[in-house]
Short mmCIF file of C-alpha atoms in Angstrom, two decimals:
data_model
loop_
_atom_site.label_atom_id
_atom_site.label_comp_id
_atom_site.label_asym_id
_atom_site.label_seq_id
_atom_site.Cartn_x
_atom_site.Cartn_y
_atom_site.Cartn_z
CA MET D 1 8.25 7.54 29.55
CA VAL D 2 10.34 8.30 26.46
CA PHE D 3 9.95 6.32 23.24
CA ILE D 4 12.79 6.62 20.75
CA MET D 5 11.75 6.97 17.13
CA TYR D 6 12.63 3.60 15.63
CA LYS D 7 9.87 4.08 13.05
CA GLN D 8 12.28 5.77 10.67
CA TYR D 9 14.08 2.47 10.11
CA PHE D 10 10.88 0.84 8.79
CA SER D 11 9.98 3.65 6.39
CA ARG D 12 9.27 1.42 3.38
CA PHE D 13 6.64 -0.69 5.15
CA ILE D 14 5.14 2.32 6.93
CA GLU D 15 4.92 4.33 3.71
CA GLU D 16 2.99 1.50 2.04
CA ASN D 17 0.60 1.26 5.00
CA LYS D 18 -0.03 4.90 5.90
CA GLU D 19 -3.62 4.36 6.96
CA ILE D 20 -2.95 1.13 8.84
CA LEU D 21 -2.32 0.55 12.53
CA HIS D 22 -0.34 -2.66 12.33
CA PHE D 23 -0.58 -4.51 15.66
CA ALA D 24 0.40 -7.90 14.28
CA ALA D 25 4.14 -7.64 14.85
CA HIS D 26 4.03 -11.10 16.43
CA SER D 27 2.74 -12.56 13.19
CA HIS D 28 4.02 -10.56 10.21
CA HIS D 29 6.58 -8.15 11.62
CA TYR D 30 7.52 -5.17 9.48
CA TRP D 31 10.93 -5.54 7.84
CA LEU D 32 13.74 -3.07 8.41
CA ASP D 33 14.58 -0.89 5.41
CA VAL D 34 18.04 -2.44 5.13
CA THR D 35 16.48 -5.75 4.09
CA ARG D 36 15.49 -4.25 0.74
CA GLU D 37 19.09 -3.32 0.05
CA ALA D 38 20.09 -6.83 1.12
CA LEU D 39 17.75 -8.38 -1.44
CA LEU D 40 19.29 -6.25 -4.17
CA ASP D 41 22.75 -7.20 -2.91
CA TYR D 42 21.83 -10.87 -3.23
CA TRP D 43 20.70 -10.33 -6.82
CA ASP D 44 23.86 -8.43 -7.67
CA LYS D 45 26.07 -11.07 -6.05
CA SER D 46 24.25 -13.78 -8.00
CA ALA D 47 24.88 -11.95 -11.26
CA LYS D 48 28.51 -11.18 -10.50
CA LEU D 49 29.57 -14.52 -9.01
CA THR D 50 27.29 -16.89 -11.01
CA ASP D 51 28.91 -20.33 -10.58
CA GLU D 52 30.97 -19.12 -7.61
CA LYS D 53 27.92 -17.79 -5.79
CA TRP D 54 27.49 -20.78 -3.52
CA GLU D 55 31.13 -20.72 -2.50
CA PHE D 56 30.57 -17.15 -1.31
CA ILE D 57 27.35 -18.12 0.48
CA LEU D 58 28.86 -21.15 2.19
CA ASN D 59 32.09 -19.45 3.22
CA ILE D 60 30.91 -15.91 4.01
CA VAL D 61 27.14 -15.51 4.29
CA ILE D 62 26.23 -18.65 6.24
CA PRO D 63 28.99 -18.34 8.87
CA GLU D 64 28.02 -14.70 9.44
CA ALA D 65 24.39 -15.71 10.00
CA GLN D 66 25.44 -18.58 12.27
CA LYS D 67 27.61 -16.28 14.36
CA ASN D 68 24.81 -13.73 14.66
CA ILE D 69 22.42 -16.38 15.95
CA SER D 70 24.99 -17.81 18.34
CA GLU D 71 25.39 -14.35 19.90
CA PHE D 72 21.64 -13.97 20.42
CA LEU D 73 21.40 -17.44 22.00
CA ASP D 74 24.68 -17.04 23.92
CA ILE D 75 26.14 -20.30 22.62
CA ASP D 76 29.67 -21.22 21.55
CA TYR D 77 29.33 -23.53 18.57
CA TYR D 78 28.00 -21.43 15.71
CA GLU D 79 28.81 -24.22 13.23
CA GLN D 80 26.08 -26.27 14.93
CA ILE D 81 23.36 -24.13 13.33
CA ALA D 82 21.50 -25.40 10.24
CA PHE D 83 19.17 -23.43 7.95
CA ALA D 84 15.97 -24.28 6.10
CA PRO D 85 13.07 -22.41 4.45
CA ASN D 86 10.74 -23.27 7.36
CA THR D 87 10.77 -24.95 10.76
CA HIS D 88 8.40 -27.70 9.65
CA GLU D 89 11.19 -29.15 7.53
CA PHE D 90 13.34 -29.42 10.65
CA VAL D 91 10.56 -30.94 12.75
CA PHE D 92 9.98 -33.79 10.34
CA ARG D 93 13.72 -34.32 9.90
CA LEU D 94 14.09 -34.67 13.67
CA PHE D 95 11.27 -37.22 13.74
CA THR D 96 13.18 -39.34 11.23
CA CYS D 97 16.17 -39.62 13.56
CA PHE D 98 14.34 -42.48 15.26
CA ASP D 99 13.39 -46.02 14.33
CA TRP D 100 10.49 -45.58 11.90
CA PHE D 101 9.22 -49.08 12.70
CA LYS D 102 8.56 -48.21 16.34
CA LYS D 103 6.01 -45.76 17.66
CA LEU D 104 7.61 -42.46 18.60
CA ASN D 105 6.68 -41.29 22.10
CA ILE D 106 6.38 -37.49 22.27
CA LEU D 107 5.72 -35.17 25.20
CA THR D 108 4.56 -31.72 24.17
CA THR D 109 1.82 -29.14 24.90
CA ASP D 110 -1.55 -28.12 23.52
CA SER D 111 -0.09 -24.77 22.39
CA GLU D 112 2.55 -25.55 19.76
CA PHE D 113 2.74 -24.05 16.28
CA HIS D 114 0.32 -25.25 13.63
CA SER D 115 2.64 -27.31 11.46
CA PHE D 116 3.91 -29.29 14.45
CA THR D 117 0.37 -29.80 15.75
CA ARG D 118 -0.90 -30.89 12.34
CA GLN D 119 2.08 -33.14 11.61
CA THR D 120 1.88 -34.98 14.93
CA ALA D 121 -1.89 -35.38 14.59
CA ARG D 122 -1.48 -36.88 11.13
CA LEU D 123 1.24 -39.27 12.33
CA GLU D 124 -1.08 -40.29 15.15
CA GLU D 125 -3.65 -41.27 12.53
CA GLU D 126 -1.02 -43.48 10.93
CA GLY D 127 -0.13 -45.06 14.27
CA LYS D 128 3.44 -43.76 14.02
CA VAL D 129 3.50 -41.65 17.19
CA ILE D 130 2.01 -41.45 20.66
CA VAL D 131 1.60 -37.83 21.73
CA ASN D 132 0.99 -36.56 25.24
CA ARG D 133 -0.16 -32.91 25.07
CA VAL D 134 -0.02 -31.05 28.37
CA GLU D 135 -2.36 -28.07 28.66
CA THR D 136 -0.47 -24.83 29.17
CA TYR D 137 -3.33 -23.23 31.08
CA PRO D 138 -3.44 -22.56 34.00
CA PHE D 139 0.02 -21.10 33.57
CA GLU D 140 0.87 -21.05 37.26
CA SER D 141 0.96 -24.83 37.43
CA PHE D 142 2.24 -25.58 33.92
CA SER D 143 5.87 -26.35 34.78
CA ASP D 144 4.89 -28.67 37.63
CA ARG D 145 2.32 -30.50 35.52
CA PHE D 146 4.72 -30.86 32.60
CA SER D 147 7.47 -32.14 34.88
CA LYS D 148 5.16 -34.73 36.42
CA GLU D 149 4.39 -36.13 32.97
CA LEU D 150 8.12 -36.65 32.49
CA GLU D 151 8.11 -39.01 35.44
CA LYS D 152 5.37 -41.27 34.09
CA THR D 153 7.10 -42.82 31.09
CA GLN D 154 10.16 -42.70 28.83
CA TYR D 155 9.79 -40.23 25.95
CA ASP D 156 11.75 -40.16 22.70
CA ILE D 157 11.17 -36.45 22.16
CA VAL D 158 10.22 -33.56 24.43
CA PHE D 159 9.01 -30.64 22.32
CA LEU D 160 7.85 -27.33 23.78
CA SER D 161 7.96 -23.60 23.18
CA ASN D 162 9.53 -21.23 25.64
CA VAL D 163 7.00 -18.57 24.60
CA PHE D 164 3.63 -19.93 23.50
CA TYR D 165 2.09 -18.52 20.34
CA ASN D 166 -1.49 -18.34 21.65
CA SER D 167 -0.85 -16.56 24.95
CA ALA D 168 2.66 -15.00 25.09
CA PHE D 169 3.22 -17.07 28.23
CA PHE D 170 6.96 -17.40 28.89
CA VAL D 171 8.23 -20.60 30.53
CA LYS D 172 10.40 -19.21 33.32
CA ASP D 173 11.19 -22.66 34.71
CA LEU D 174 12.56 -24.05 31.44
CA GLU D 175 15.93 -24.88 32.97
CA GLU D 176 14.28 -26.91 35.73
CA ILE D 177 12.28 -28.84 33.14
CA ILE D 178 15.39 -29.56 31.06
CA GLU D 179 17.20 -30.85 34.14
CA LYS D 180 14.50 -33.48 34.65
CA ILE D 181 14.63 -34.88 31.11
CA PRO D 182 16.66 -38.12 30.73
CA ASP D 183 19.86 -37.92 28.68
CA GLU D 184 18.56 -40.30 26.00
CA THR D 185 15.53 -38.09 25.26
CA MET D 186 15.75 -35.54 22.45
CA ILE D 187 14.89 -32.01 23.66
CA VAL D 188 13.49 -29.56 21.12
CA ILE D 189 12.78 -25.96 22.14
CA ASP D 190 10.63 -23.93 19.76
CA GLY D 191 11.98 -20.44 20.30
CA TYR D 192 10.34 -18.64 17.40
CA HIS D 193 8.42 -16.29 19.72
CA SER D 194 11.45 -15.62 21.90
CA PHE D 195 14.27 -15.31 19.37
CA MET D 196 15.43 -11.69 19.12
CA ALA D 197 12.54 -10.69 21.35
CA ILE D 198 13.56 -11.82 24.83
CA PRO D 199 17.15 -11.86 26.14
CA GLN D 200 18.14 -15.47 26.77
CA SER D 201 21.12 -17.74 27.21
CA PHE D 202 21.35 -21.42 26.32
CA ARG D 203 25.06 -21.76 27.03
CA LYS D 204 24.41 -24.11 29.94
CA TYR D 205 22.42 -26.53 27.75
CA GLN D 206 24.09 -26.11 24.36
CA SER D 207 25.28 -29.72 24.43
CA ARG D 208 21.77 -30.94 25.20
CA ILE D 209 19.06 -29.12 23.27
CA PHE D 210 17.83 -28.49 19.75
CA PHE D 211 16.53 -24.93 19.31
CA LEU D 212 14.20 -23.77 16.52
CA GLY D 213 13.80 -20.18 15.37
CA GLY D 214 13.57 -17.94 12.35
CA GLY D 215 13.59 -14.50 10.80
CA TYR D 216 9.92 -13.93 10.04
CA LYS D 217 8.90 -12.35 13.34
CA TYR D 218 11.14 -10.45 15.73
CA ALA D 219 14.28 -10.85 13.63
CA MET D 220 12.55 -8.45 11.21
CA SER D 221 14.00 -10.29 8.21
CA GLY D 222 11.07 -11.94 6.45
CA GLU D 223 10.42 -15.51 5.36
CA GLY D 224 12.72 -18.30 4.33
CA VAL D 225 15.43 -18.01 6.96
CA CYS D 226 14.67 -20.56 9.67
CA PHE D 227 17.32 -22.28 11.74
CA LEU D 228 17.98 -25.23 14.00
CA PHE D 229 20.70 -25.21 16.63
CA THR D 230 21.94 -28.77 17.14
CA PRO D 231 23.99 -30.26 20.01
CA LYS D 232 27.64 -30.82 19.20
CA ASN D 233 28.77 -34.41 18.59
CA ASN D 234 25.23 -35.81 18.46
CA SER D 235 24.94 -39.24 16.86
CA TYR D 236 21.61 -38.77 15.05
CA ARG D 237 21.28 -39.84 11.40
CA PRO D 238 18.01 -38.33 10.07
CA ALA D 239 16.40 -40.45 7.36
CA HIS D 240 14.88 -37.31 5.82
CA THR D 241 18.13 -36.05 4.32
CA GLY D 242 19.40 -34.03 1.37
CA TRP D 243 22.74 -33.65 -0.34
CA PHE D 244 23.80 -30.71 1.84
CA ALA D 245 23.91 -33.15 4.77
CA THR D 246 27.03 -34.79 3.40
CA PHE D 247 29.19 -31.63 3.22
CA GLY D 248 32.61 -32.56 4.52
CA ALA D 249 32.28 -36.04 3.05
CA LEU D 250 31.55 -35.11 -0.60
CA THR D 251 35.15 -35.53 -1.71
CA GLU D 252 35.70 -38.70 0.26
CA LYS D 253 35.17 -42.17 -1.14
CA GLN D 254 31.62 -43.28 -0.41
CA THR D 255 31.18 -46.34 1.80
CA GLY D 256 28.19 -48.65 1.91
CA GLN D 257 26.55 -46.51 4.58
CA VAL D 258 25.11 -43.05 3.89
CA ASP D 259 27.63 -40.49 5.14
CA TYR D 260 26.79 -37.39 7.18
CA SER D 261 28.65 -34.24 8.03
CA ASP D 262 30.01 -34.05 11.57
CA ASP D 263 28.39 -30.68 12.29
CA ALA D 264 24.96 -29.13 11.75
CA PHE D 265 25.06 -29.82 8.01
CA LYS D 266 23.72 -33.30 8.77
CA PHE D 267 20.36 -31.58 9.42
CA TRP D 268 20.36 -29.54 6.22
CA GLY D 269 18.25 -30.39 3.21
CA SER D 270 19.13 -29.34 -0.32
CA THR D 271 19.51 -26.24 -2.48
CA PHE D 272 17.38 -23.37 -1.17
CA ASP D 273 16.82 -19.64 -1.69
CA PRO D 274 19.55 -17.96 0.41
CA SER D 275 18.21 -14.41 0.07
CA GLY D 276 16.75 -14.63 3.58
CA LEU D 277 20.26 -15.04 4.96
CA PHE D 278 21.29 -11.80 3.26
CA ARG D 279 18.30 -10.02 4.79
CA PHE D 280 18.94 -11.47 8.25
CA ASN D 281 22.62 -10.51 8.22
CA SER D 282 21.74 -6.99 7.13
CA VAL D 283 19.39 -6.66 10.11
CA CYS D 284 22.07 -7.86 12.52
CA ARG D 285 24.67 -5.49 11.10
CA PHE D 286 22.23 -2.61 11.30
CA LEU D 287 21.25 -3.29 14.91
CA LYS D 288 24.93 -3.27 15.86
CA SER D 289 25.50 -0.02 13.96
CA ILE D 290 22.90 1.79 16.10
CA ASN D 291 23.81 -0.09 19.30
CA LEU D 292 20.36 -1.63 19.61
CA ASP D 293 20.47 -4.92 21.52
CA ILE D 294 17.76 -7.43 22.47
CA GLU D 295 17.61 -6.17 26.05
CA THR D 296 16.74 -2.69 24.79
CA ILE D 297 14.22 -4.00 22.26
CA HIS D 298 12.49 -6.12 24.88
CA SER D 299 12.37 -3.27 27.38
CA TYR D 300 10.93 -0.94 24.73
CA VAL D 301 8.17 -3.37 23.77
CA ILE D 302 7.25 -4.14 27.38
CA GLN D 303 6.93 -0.40 28.03
CA LEU D 304 4.59 -0.13 25.05
CA GLN D 305 2.51 -3.03 26.34
CA ASN D 306 2.33 -1.51 29.82
CA LEU D 307 1.23 1.82 28.37
CA PHE D 308 -1.47 0.03 26.40
CA LEU D 309 -2.71 -1.84 29.48
CA ASP D 310 -2.68 1.31 31.61
CA GLU D 311 -4.74 3.15 29.01
CA LEU D 312 -7.18 0.26 28.84
CA LYS D 313 -7.90 0.60 32.55
CA ASN D 314 -9.01 4.18 31.95
CA ILE D 315 -11.72 3.28 29.44
CA ASN D 316 -13.42 0.74 31.76
CA SER D 317 -14.23 -1.66 28.94
CA GLU D 318 -16.27 -4.77 29.66
CA ILE D 319 -14.44 -6.48 26.81
CA PHE D 320 -10.84 -5.30 26.78
CA ASN D 321 -9.90 -5.50 30.42
CA LEU D 322 -7.58 -7.39 32.74
CA THR D 323 -10.26 -9.98 33.46
CA ASN D 324 -10.25 -11.11 29.83
CA LEU D 325 -6.49 -10.73 29.53
CA LEU D 326 -4.86 -14.13 29.09
CA THR D 327 -1.21 -13.06 28.94
CA PRO D 328 0.48 -13.12 32.38
CA ILE D 329 1.69 -9.57 33.17
CA SER D 330 3.07 -9.85 36.70
CA ASP D 331 6.55 -9.07 35.37
CA GLY D 332 8.29 -8.31 32.09
CA LYS D 333 8.93 -11.94 31.20
CA ARG D 334 6.39 -12.42 28.44
CA GLY D 335 6.21 -12.44 24.68
CA HIS D 336 5.83 -9.37 22.50
CA PHE D 337 2.08 -9.65 22.15
CA ILE D 338 -0.96 -9.34 24.38
CA THR D 339 -3.71 -11.96 24.21
CA PHE D 340 -7.33 -11.54 25.24
CA ARG D 341 -9.59 -14.56 25.65
CA LEU D 342 -12.92 -13.55 24.11
CA PRO D 343 -15.80 -15.66 22.80
CA GLU D 344 -16.22 -12.88 20.22
CA ALA D 345 -12.55 -12.80 19.16
CA ALA D 346 -13.39 -13.19 15.45
CA PHE D 347 -16.02 -10.44 15.68
CA PHE D 348 -13.67 -7.91 17.27
CA HIS D 349 -10.87 -8.84 14.89
CA LYS D 350 -13.25 -7.98 12.04
CA LYS D 351 -14.40 -4.74 13.70
CA LEU D 352 -10.81 -3.66 14.21
CA ARG D 353 -9.96 -4.48 10.60
CA GLU D 354 -12.82 -2.26 9.48
CA GLN D 355 -11.06 0.55 11.37
CA ASN D 356 -7.74 -0.27 9.65
CA VAL D 357 -6.28 -1.96 12.72
CA ILE D 358 -4.46 -5.21 11.96
CA THR D 359 -4.54 -7.88 14.67
CA ASP D 360 -5.11 -11.62 14.49
CA TYR D 361 -6.95 -14.30 16.41
CA ARG D 362 -6.70 -18.01 17.11
CA GLY D 363 -10.00 -19.50 18.22
CA ASP D 364 -11.19 -17.40 21.14
CA ARG D 365 -7.86 -15.60 21.50
CA LEU D 366 -7.39 -12.12 20.05
CA ARG D 367 -3.75 -11.06 19.78
CA PHE D 368 -2.20 -7.58 19.69
CA GLY D 369 1.48 -7.61 18.67
CA PHE D 370 3.89 -4.80 19.52
CA GLY D 371 7.19 -3.88 17.91
CA ILE D 372 9.82 -1.17 17.84
CA TYR D 373 8.04 0.48 14.90
CA HIS D 374 5.31 1.54 17.35
CA ASN D 375 5.30 4.53 19.68
CA GLN D 376 2.96 6.17 22.19
CA ASP D 377 0.97 7.86 19.41
CA ASP D 378 0.10 4.45 17.98
CA ILE D 379 -1.09 3.31 21.40
CA SER D 380 -3.30 6.39 21.75
CA LYS D 381 -4.82 5.81 18.31
CA LEU D 382 -5.48 2.16 19.15
CA ILE D 383 -7.19 3.04 22.43
CA LYS D 384 -9.46 5.55 20.67
CA ILE D 385 -10.50 2.91 18.16
CA LEU D 386 -11.15 0.33 20.89
CA LYS D 387 -13.41 2.83 22.65
CA LYS D 388 -15.24 3.36 19.37
CA ILE D 389 -15.94 -0.30 18.58
CA ILE D 390 -17.12 -1.28 22.07
#
């Protein structure tokens, strides 16, 4: 098994964390070195262009980012991609596409990201939504159980991840689920844990789904560059709206009704920090320059995970073993982290931190995240530390 040295491309982060084994790539992924240059480029462009900066961003930077994302998702309509500082902004904006005087009926899971979970719970308190949360575990029966819930009532929104944040479980039957959802129901796929991690194509459903993602994790670009792919020619008019949403109609005479752009701009908010777009584009250009695609990245990370799991078998741990492993590993279709279900998850997270190993945990789930800035030496060091703390 040969591991190429991708570490060199993350030298800034690695230099600042020489004594750290960072196995939280699923949470706070190291940034590529080129992102620092991109930040400086943004500053320089701002100084040079001043009042013309936004013209450059709107005509050059944003389309480049949109095209990059469309390639990763294998979709045609790059102009159907909107940007925001975070995905929570998009979630609430999507909620406001519906009649606010009627309860919104939502089908989702018990394993969605925190802002969505919190927001829906708060709206439940207000009597604004009815939420049906399907348990993801046991994974073997998830798709069938989720599909059966679709048959019971008419939902306004179906919201689910294709890789779940608390297990790395990948929904292999997503297409079958989408096929069963009525045309009038909004479909939102949270792809944050799959975007630029797992090869995927949404070409078949690009006229049907909304897709959420961002740069903070596997796009290696940092915060502030989240996106929403929107179906072409959709008729939604989100009530939570900012002035960007009227691009294309700004120079036209305003009618009595609030105007919206015909493309993804209808889901934009207002003025934001565009530096994340510069970072993201720099990452995409760099990956192309070294011929590193998502298939190769995914294969590399899965090999690292398999090496880790093989080494675990050799230490015969009563804690870190396949029995306590929550992440399905029967094939390579899984997220880029490994999750153990442990009553003592917080304890072992603390013990690992004392040994300069960075992981994270959610409840009883301890997560180890792998990235292309790891190699077999990092796995060996991690195994030695695990043997030490158990």
